[in-house]
Coordinates of C-alpha atoms in Angstrom, one line a residue:
X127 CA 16.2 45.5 157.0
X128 CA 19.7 45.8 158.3
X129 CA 22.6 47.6 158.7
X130 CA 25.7 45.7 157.2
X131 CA 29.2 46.0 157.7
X132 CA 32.2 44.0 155.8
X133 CA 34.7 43.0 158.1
X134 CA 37.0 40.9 155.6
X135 CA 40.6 41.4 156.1
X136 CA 40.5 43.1 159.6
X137 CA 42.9 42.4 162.0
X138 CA 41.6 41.6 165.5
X139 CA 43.9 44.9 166.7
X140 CA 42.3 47.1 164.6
X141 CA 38.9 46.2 166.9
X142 CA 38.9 49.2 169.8
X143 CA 36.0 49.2 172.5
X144 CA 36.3 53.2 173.9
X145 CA 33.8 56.0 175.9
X146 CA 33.8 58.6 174.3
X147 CA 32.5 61.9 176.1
X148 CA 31.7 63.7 173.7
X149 CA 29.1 61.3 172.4
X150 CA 27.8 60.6 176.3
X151 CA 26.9 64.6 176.0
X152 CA 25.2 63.7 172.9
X153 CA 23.3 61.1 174.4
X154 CA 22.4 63.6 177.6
X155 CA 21.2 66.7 174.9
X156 CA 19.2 63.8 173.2
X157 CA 17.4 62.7 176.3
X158 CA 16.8 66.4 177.4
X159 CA 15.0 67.0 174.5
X160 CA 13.2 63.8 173.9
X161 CA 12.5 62.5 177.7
X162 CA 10.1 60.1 176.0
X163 CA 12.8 58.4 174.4
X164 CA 14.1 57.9 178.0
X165 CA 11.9 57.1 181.0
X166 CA 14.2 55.6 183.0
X167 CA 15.8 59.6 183.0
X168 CA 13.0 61.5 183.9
X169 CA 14.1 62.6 187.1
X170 CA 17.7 63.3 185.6
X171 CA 16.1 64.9 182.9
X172 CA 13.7 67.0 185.6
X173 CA 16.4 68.2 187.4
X174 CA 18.8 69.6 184.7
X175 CA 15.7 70.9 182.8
X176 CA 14.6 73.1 186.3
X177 CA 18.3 74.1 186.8
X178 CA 19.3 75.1 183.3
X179 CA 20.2 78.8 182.4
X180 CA 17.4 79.9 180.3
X181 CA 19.9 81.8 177.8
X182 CA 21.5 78.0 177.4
X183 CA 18.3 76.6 177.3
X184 CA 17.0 79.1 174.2
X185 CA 21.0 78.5 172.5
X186 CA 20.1 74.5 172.6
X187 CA 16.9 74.8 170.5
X188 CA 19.1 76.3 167.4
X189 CA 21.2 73.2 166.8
X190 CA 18.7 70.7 168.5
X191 CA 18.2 68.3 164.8
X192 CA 21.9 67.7 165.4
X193 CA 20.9 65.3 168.3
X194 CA 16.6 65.0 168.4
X195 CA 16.4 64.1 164.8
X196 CA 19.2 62.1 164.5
X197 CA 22.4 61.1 166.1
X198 CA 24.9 63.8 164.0
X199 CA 28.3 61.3 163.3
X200 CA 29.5 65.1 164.6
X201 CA 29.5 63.8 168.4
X202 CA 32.0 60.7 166.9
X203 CA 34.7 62.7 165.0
X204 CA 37.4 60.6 165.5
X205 CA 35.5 58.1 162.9
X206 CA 36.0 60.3 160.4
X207 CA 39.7 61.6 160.7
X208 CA 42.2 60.5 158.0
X209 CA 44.2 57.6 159.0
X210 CA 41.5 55.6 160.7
X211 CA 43.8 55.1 164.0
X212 CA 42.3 58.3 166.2
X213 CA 40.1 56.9 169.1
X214 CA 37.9 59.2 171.4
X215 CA 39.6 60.9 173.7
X216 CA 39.9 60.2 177.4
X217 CA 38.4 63.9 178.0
X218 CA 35.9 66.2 176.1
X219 CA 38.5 68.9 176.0
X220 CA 40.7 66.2 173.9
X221 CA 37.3 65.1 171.8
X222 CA 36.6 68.7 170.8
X223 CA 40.1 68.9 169.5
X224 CA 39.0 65.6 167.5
X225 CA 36.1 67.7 166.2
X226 CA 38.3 70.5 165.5
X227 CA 39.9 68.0 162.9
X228 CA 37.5 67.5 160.6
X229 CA 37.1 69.2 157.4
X230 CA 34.8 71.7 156.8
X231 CA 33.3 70.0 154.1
X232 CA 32.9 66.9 156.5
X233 CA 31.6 69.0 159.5
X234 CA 28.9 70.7 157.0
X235 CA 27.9 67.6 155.2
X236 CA 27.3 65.7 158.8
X237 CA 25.4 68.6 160.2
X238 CA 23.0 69.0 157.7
X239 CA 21.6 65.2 158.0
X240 CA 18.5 66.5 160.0
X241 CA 16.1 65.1 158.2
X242 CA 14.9 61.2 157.1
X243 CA 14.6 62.8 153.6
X244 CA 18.3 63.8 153.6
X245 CA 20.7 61.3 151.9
X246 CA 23.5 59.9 154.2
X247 CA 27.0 61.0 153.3
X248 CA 25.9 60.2 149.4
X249 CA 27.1 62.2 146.7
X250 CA 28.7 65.7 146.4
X251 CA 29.0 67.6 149.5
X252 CA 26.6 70.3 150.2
X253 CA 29.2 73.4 150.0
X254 CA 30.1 72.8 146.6
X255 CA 27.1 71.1 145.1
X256 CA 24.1 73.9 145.0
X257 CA 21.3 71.9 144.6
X258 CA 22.3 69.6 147.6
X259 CA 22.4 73.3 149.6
X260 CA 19.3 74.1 148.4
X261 CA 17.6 71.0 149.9
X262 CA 18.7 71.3 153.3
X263 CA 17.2 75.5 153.2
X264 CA 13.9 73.9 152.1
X265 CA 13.9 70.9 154.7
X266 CA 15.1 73.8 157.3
X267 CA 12.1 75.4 156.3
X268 CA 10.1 73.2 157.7
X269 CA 11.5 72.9 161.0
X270 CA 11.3 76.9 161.7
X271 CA 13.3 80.0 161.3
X272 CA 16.1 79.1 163.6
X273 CA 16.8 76.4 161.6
X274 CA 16.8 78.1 158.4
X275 CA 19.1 80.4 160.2
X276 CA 21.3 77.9 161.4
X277 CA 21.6 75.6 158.0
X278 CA 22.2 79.2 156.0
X279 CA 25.5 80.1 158.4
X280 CA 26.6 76.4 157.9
X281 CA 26.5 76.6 154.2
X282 CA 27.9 80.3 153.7
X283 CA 30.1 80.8 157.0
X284 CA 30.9 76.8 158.7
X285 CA 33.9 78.2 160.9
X286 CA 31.5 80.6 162.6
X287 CA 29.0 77.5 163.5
X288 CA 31.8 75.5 164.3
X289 CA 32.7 78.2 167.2
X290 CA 29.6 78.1 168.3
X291 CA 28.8 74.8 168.6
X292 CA 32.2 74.5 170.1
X293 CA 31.6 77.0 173.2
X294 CA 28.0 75.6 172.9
X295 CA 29.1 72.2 174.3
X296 CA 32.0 73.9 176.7
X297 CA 29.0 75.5 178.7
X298 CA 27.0 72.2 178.4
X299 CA 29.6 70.5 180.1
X300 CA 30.1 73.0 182.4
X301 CA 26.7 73.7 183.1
X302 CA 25.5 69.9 183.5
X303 CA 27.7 67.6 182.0
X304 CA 31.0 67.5 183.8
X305 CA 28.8 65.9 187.0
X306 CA 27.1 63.4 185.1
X307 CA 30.3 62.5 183.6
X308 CA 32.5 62.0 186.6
X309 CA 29.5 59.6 187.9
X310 CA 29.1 57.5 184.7
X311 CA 32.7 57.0 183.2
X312 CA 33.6 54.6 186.0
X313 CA 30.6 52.4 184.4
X314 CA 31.5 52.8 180.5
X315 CA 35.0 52.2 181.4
X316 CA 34.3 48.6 183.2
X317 CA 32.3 47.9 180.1
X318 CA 34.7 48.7 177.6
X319 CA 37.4 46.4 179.4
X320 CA 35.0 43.8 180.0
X321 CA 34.0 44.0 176.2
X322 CA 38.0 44.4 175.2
X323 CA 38.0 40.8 177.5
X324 CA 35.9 39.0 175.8
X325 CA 37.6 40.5 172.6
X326 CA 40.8 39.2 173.3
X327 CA 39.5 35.5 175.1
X328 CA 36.6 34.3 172.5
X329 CA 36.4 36.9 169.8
X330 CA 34.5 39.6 168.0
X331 CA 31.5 37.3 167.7
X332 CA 31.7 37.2 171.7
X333 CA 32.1 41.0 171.6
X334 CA 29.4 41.7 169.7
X335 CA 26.7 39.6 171.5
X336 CA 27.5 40.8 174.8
X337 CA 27.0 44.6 173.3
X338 CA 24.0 43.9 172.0
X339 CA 21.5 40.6 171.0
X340 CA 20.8 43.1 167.6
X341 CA 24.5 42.8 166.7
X342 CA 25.5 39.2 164.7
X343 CA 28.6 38.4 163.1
X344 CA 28.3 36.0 160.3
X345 CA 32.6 35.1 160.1
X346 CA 32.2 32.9 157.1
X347 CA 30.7 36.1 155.2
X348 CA 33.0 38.4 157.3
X349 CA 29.9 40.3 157.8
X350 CA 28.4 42.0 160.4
X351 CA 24.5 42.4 160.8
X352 CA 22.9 45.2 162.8
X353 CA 19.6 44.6 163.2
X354 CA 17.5 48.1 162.4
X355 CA 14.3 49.4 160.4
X356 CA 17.0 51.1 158.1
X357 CA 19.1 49.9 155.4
X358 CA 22.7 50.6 154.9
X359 CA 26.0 49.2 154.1
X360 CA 30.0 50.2 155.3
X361 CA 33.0 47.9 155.6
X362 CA 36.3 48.4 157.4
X363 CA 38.7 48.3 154.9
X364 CA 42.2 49.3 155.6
X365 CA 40.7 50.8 158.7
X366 CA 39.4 49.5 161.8
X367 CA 36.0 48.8 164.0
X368 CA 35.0 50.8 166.7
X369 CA 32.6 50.0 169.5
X370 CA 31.5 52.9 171.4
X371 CA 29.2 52.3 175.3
X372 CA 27.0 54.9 176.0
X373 CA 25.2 55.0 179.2
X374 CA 22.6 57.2 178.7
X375 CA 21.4 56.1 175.1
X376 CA 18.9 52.9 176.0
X377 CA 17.7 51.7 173.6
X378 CA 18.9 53.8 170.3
X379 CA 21.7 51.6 169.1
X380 CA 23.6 53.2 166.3
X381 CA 25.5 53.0 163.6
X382 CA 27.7 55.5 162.1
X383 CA 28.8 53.6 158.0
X384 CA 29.7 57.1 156.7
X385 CA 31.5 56.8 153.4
X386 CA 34.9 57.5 154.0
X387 CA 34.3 57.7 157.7
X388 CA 35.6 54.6 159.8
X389 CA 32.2 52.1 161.2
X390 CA 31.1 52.7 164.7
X391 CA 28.8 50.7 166.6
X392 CA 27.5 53.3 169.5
X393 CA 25.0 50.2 171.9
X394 CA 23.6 51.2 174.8
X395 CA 25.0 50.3 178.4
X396 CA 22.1 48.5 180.6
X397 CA 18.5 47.8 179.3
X398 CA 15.7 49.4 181.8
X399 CA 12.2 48.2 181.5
X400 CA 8.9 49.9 181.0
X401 CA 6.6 49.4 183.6
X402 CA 3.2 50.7 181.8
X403 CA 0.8 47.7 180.8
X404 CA -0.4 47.9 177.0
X405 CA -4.2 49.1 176.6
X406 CA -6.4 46.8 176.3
X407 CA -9.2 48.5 174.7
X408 CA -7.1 50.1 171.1
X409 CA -4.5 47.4 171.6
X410 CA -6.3 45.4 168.0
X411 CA -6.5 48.4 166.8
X412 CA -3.0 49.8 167.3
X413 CA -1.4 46.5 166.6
X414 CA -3.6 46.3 163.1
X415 CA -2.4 49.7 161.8
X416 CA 1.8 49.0 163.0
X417 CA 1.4 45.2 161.1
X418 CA 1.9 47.3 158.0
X419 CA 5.7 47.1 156.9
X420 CA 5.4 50.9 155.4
X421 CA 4.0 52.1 158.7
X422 CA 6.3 50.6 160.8
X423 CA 8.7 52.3 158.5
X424 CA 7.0 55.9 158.9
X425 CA 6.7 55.2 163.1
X426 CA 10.4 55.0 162.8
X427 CA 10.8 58.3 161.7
X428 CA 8.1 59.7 163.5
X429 CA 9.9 58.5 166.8
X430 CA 12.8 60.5 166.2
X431 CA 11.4 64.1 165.3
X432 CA 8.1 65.6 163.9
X433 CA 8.0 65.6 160.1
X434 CA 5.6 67.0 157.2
X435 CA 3.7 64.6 154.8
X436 CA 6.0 65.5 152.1
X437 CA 9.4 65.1 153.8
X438 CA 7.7 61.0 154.4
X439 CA 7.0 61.3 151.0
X440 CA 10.4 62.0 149.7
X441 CA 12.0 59.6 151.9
X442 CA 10.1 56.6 151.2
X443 CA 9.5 56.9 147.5
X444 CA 5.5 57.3 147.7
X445 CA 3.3 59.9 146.7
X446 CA 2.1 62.3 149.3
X447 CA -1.5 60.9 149.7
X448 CA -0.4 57.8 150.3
X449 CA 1.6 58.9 153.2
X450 CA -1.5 60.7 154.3
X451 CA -3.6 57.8 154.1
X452 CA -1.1 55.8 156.2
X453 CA -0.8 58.5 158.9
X454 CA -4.7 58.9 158.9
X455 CA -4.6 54.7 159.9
X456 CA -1.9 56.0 162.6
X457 CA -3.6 58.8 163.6
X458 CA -7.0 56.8 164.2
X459 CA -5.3 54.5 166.7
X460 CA -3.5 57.2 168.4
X461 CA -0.5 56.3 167.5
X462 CA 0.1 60.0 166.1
X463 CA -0.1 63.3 167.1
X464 CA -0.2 66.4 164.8
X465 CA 0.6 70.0 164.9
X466 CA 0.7 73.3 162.8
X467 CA 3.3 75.1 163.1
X468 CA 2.8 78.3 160.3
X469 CA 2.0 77.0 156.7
X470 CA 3.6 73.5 157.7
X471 CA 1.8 70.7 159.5
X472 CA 4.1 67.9 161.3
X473 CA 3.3 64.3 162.5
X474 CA 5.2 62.8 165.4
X475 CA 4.7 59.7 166.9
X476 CA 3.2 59.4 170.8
X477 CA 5.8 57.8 172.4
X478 CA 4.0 56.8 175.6
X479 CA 1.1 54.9 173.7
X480 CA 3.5 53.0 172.2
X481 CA 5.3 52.4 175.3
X482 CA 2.1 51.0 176.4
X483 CA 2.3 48.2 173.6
X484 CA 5.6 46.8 175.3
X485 CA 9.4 47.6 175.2
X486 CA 10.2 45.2 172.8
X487 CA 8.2 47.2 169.7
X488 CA 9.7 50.4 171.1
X489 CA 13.1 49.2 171.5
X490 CA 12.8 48.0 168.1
X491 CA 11.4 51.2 166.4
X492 CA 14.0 53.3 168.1
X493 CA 17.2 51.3 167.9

């Protein structure tokens, strides 16, 4: 399983190796609302959490699937602007006039990817395709009222969420962001020219190595291989290739292959280490129930966000008691915690059990 991207006929100057700021606040939101993801951030994490004004605090549970969930390609809109030359800007001021861009249909159809059993920028968009809008309101349904408030505005009114999100992230940066950005663009900035280096001395296959061991370049197939549980395919075209550092995103490595949108490899800046041993007493039995492919599959998912038995269903092609009896194997070596929340019952996977098996399984499940 892998994501691929076809590189044939790109020019070595169409290869760019930016921060962006907009997706560092990404990365921070993300960490502040899955610390588990993050240990080396706790006290980070601590610290903004104590200080944070409780009406932004309550405004940053609406919109929170656009960076728990998934990484929305909404935090890199410069992929996705005609022309395929825009690179992030040099400020967040500049990015969210990136954002600002984008087409409604564009901003609404990345949005709405909150959930594995959403397609990924597949098919008709979901303002003029009903059935696509329909979905989302029933996979919002299961994530709570605010969603289902949320996705409803996005599919009847988008320049009203687009506001918000817009004066959303303005008060993020104000409130938190603006500090943590003076301190880490220094950093992303040496890596970037270091990584533009090596670019311009021994190659993208150099490049590509140095930003992560999960990123190959096979030249002869002019084909680059992400190494990932999911399975997807972009290529470069008359466009370019975009390498993106984030400092606070260890270990998610993404991959934006958006059709239409240019690729973007977002890879993670420095790799921390976990510190808590495995357990020795469930470690057969937590190792037995993640040997099978489809559960490693299903940990993925659950390591990202909470989701129903019938959203794993729909994603993975199975029927709804087979998931169940692959999150009762879970579930029995505590891999898995579950919780009601009105009519709907949602899985997630306990991130610090499996941090006890060793960073390289965790690393893998979450890049």
């Amino acid at each position: 399983m892998s994501v691929r991207i076809d590189i044939a006929g790109l020019r070595p100057e169409r290869v760019a190796v930016v921060p962006s700021p907009l997706a560092e606040l990404g990365m921070a939101l993300h960490a502040l609302s899955e610390p588990g993801h993050h240990p080396g951030l706790r006290g980070w994490v601590t610290g903004v959490t104590a200080g944070l004004d409780p009406h932004l605090a309550d405004r940053m549970c609406d919109a929170d699937f656009l960076w728990t969930t998934t990484f929305s390609d909404l935090f890199l809109p410069y992929a996705g602007i005609p022309g395929a030359t825009a690179l992030p800007g040099a400020t967040l001021a500049e990015e969210l006039d990136l954002l600002d861009k984008l087409t409604d249909e564009q901003f609404v159809d990345a949005a709405l990817e909150f959930s594995c059993a959403m397609s990924y920028g597949v098919g008709p968009g979901r303002l003029v395709d009903a059935r696509q809008g329909r979905r989302a309101l029933e996979l919002a349904a299961a994530r709570g009222p605010r969603q289902v408030r949320f996705t409803e505005l996005l599919l009847t009114d988008p320049p009203k969420i687009r506001a918000w999100l817009r004066r959303f992230l303005q008060d993020c940066d104000e409130a938190f962001f603006a500090e943590v950005w003076s301190r880490l663009r220094h950093r992303l900035t040496a890596d970037a020219r270091h990584k533009t280096d090596l670019l311009r001395r021994k190659g993208l296959a150099e490049a590509l190595a140095a930003a992560s061991p999960a990123v190959t370049l096979d030249e002869a197939a002019a084909e680059i291989t992400v190494d990932k549980l999911n399975v997807g395919r972009t290529a470069t075209g008359d466009g370019g290739l975009l390498l993106v550092p984030t400092s606070l995103g260890w270990p998610h490595l993404a991959v934006l292959y958006r059709p239409g949108w240019r690729p973007v490899v977002h890879y993670p800046v420095g790799s921390p280490e976990l510190a808590a041993p495995p357990s020795v007493e469930q470690l057969a039995l937590r190792m037995t129930a993640l040997s099978h492919p489809v559960r490693m599959r299903i940990c993925r998912d659950l390591a990202r966000s909470a989701y129903t038995t019938g959203e794993l269903a729909q994603a993975h092609g199975m029927t709804a008691p087979e998931i169940s009896r692959h999150l009762g194997v879970l579930k029995k070596a505590g891999l898995i915690t579950t919780r009601r929340r009105g009519r709907y019952v949602r899985h997630q996977l306990d991130i610090s059990v499996v941090a006890r098996l060793g960073s390289d399984f965790l690393e893998g499940i979450l890049r």
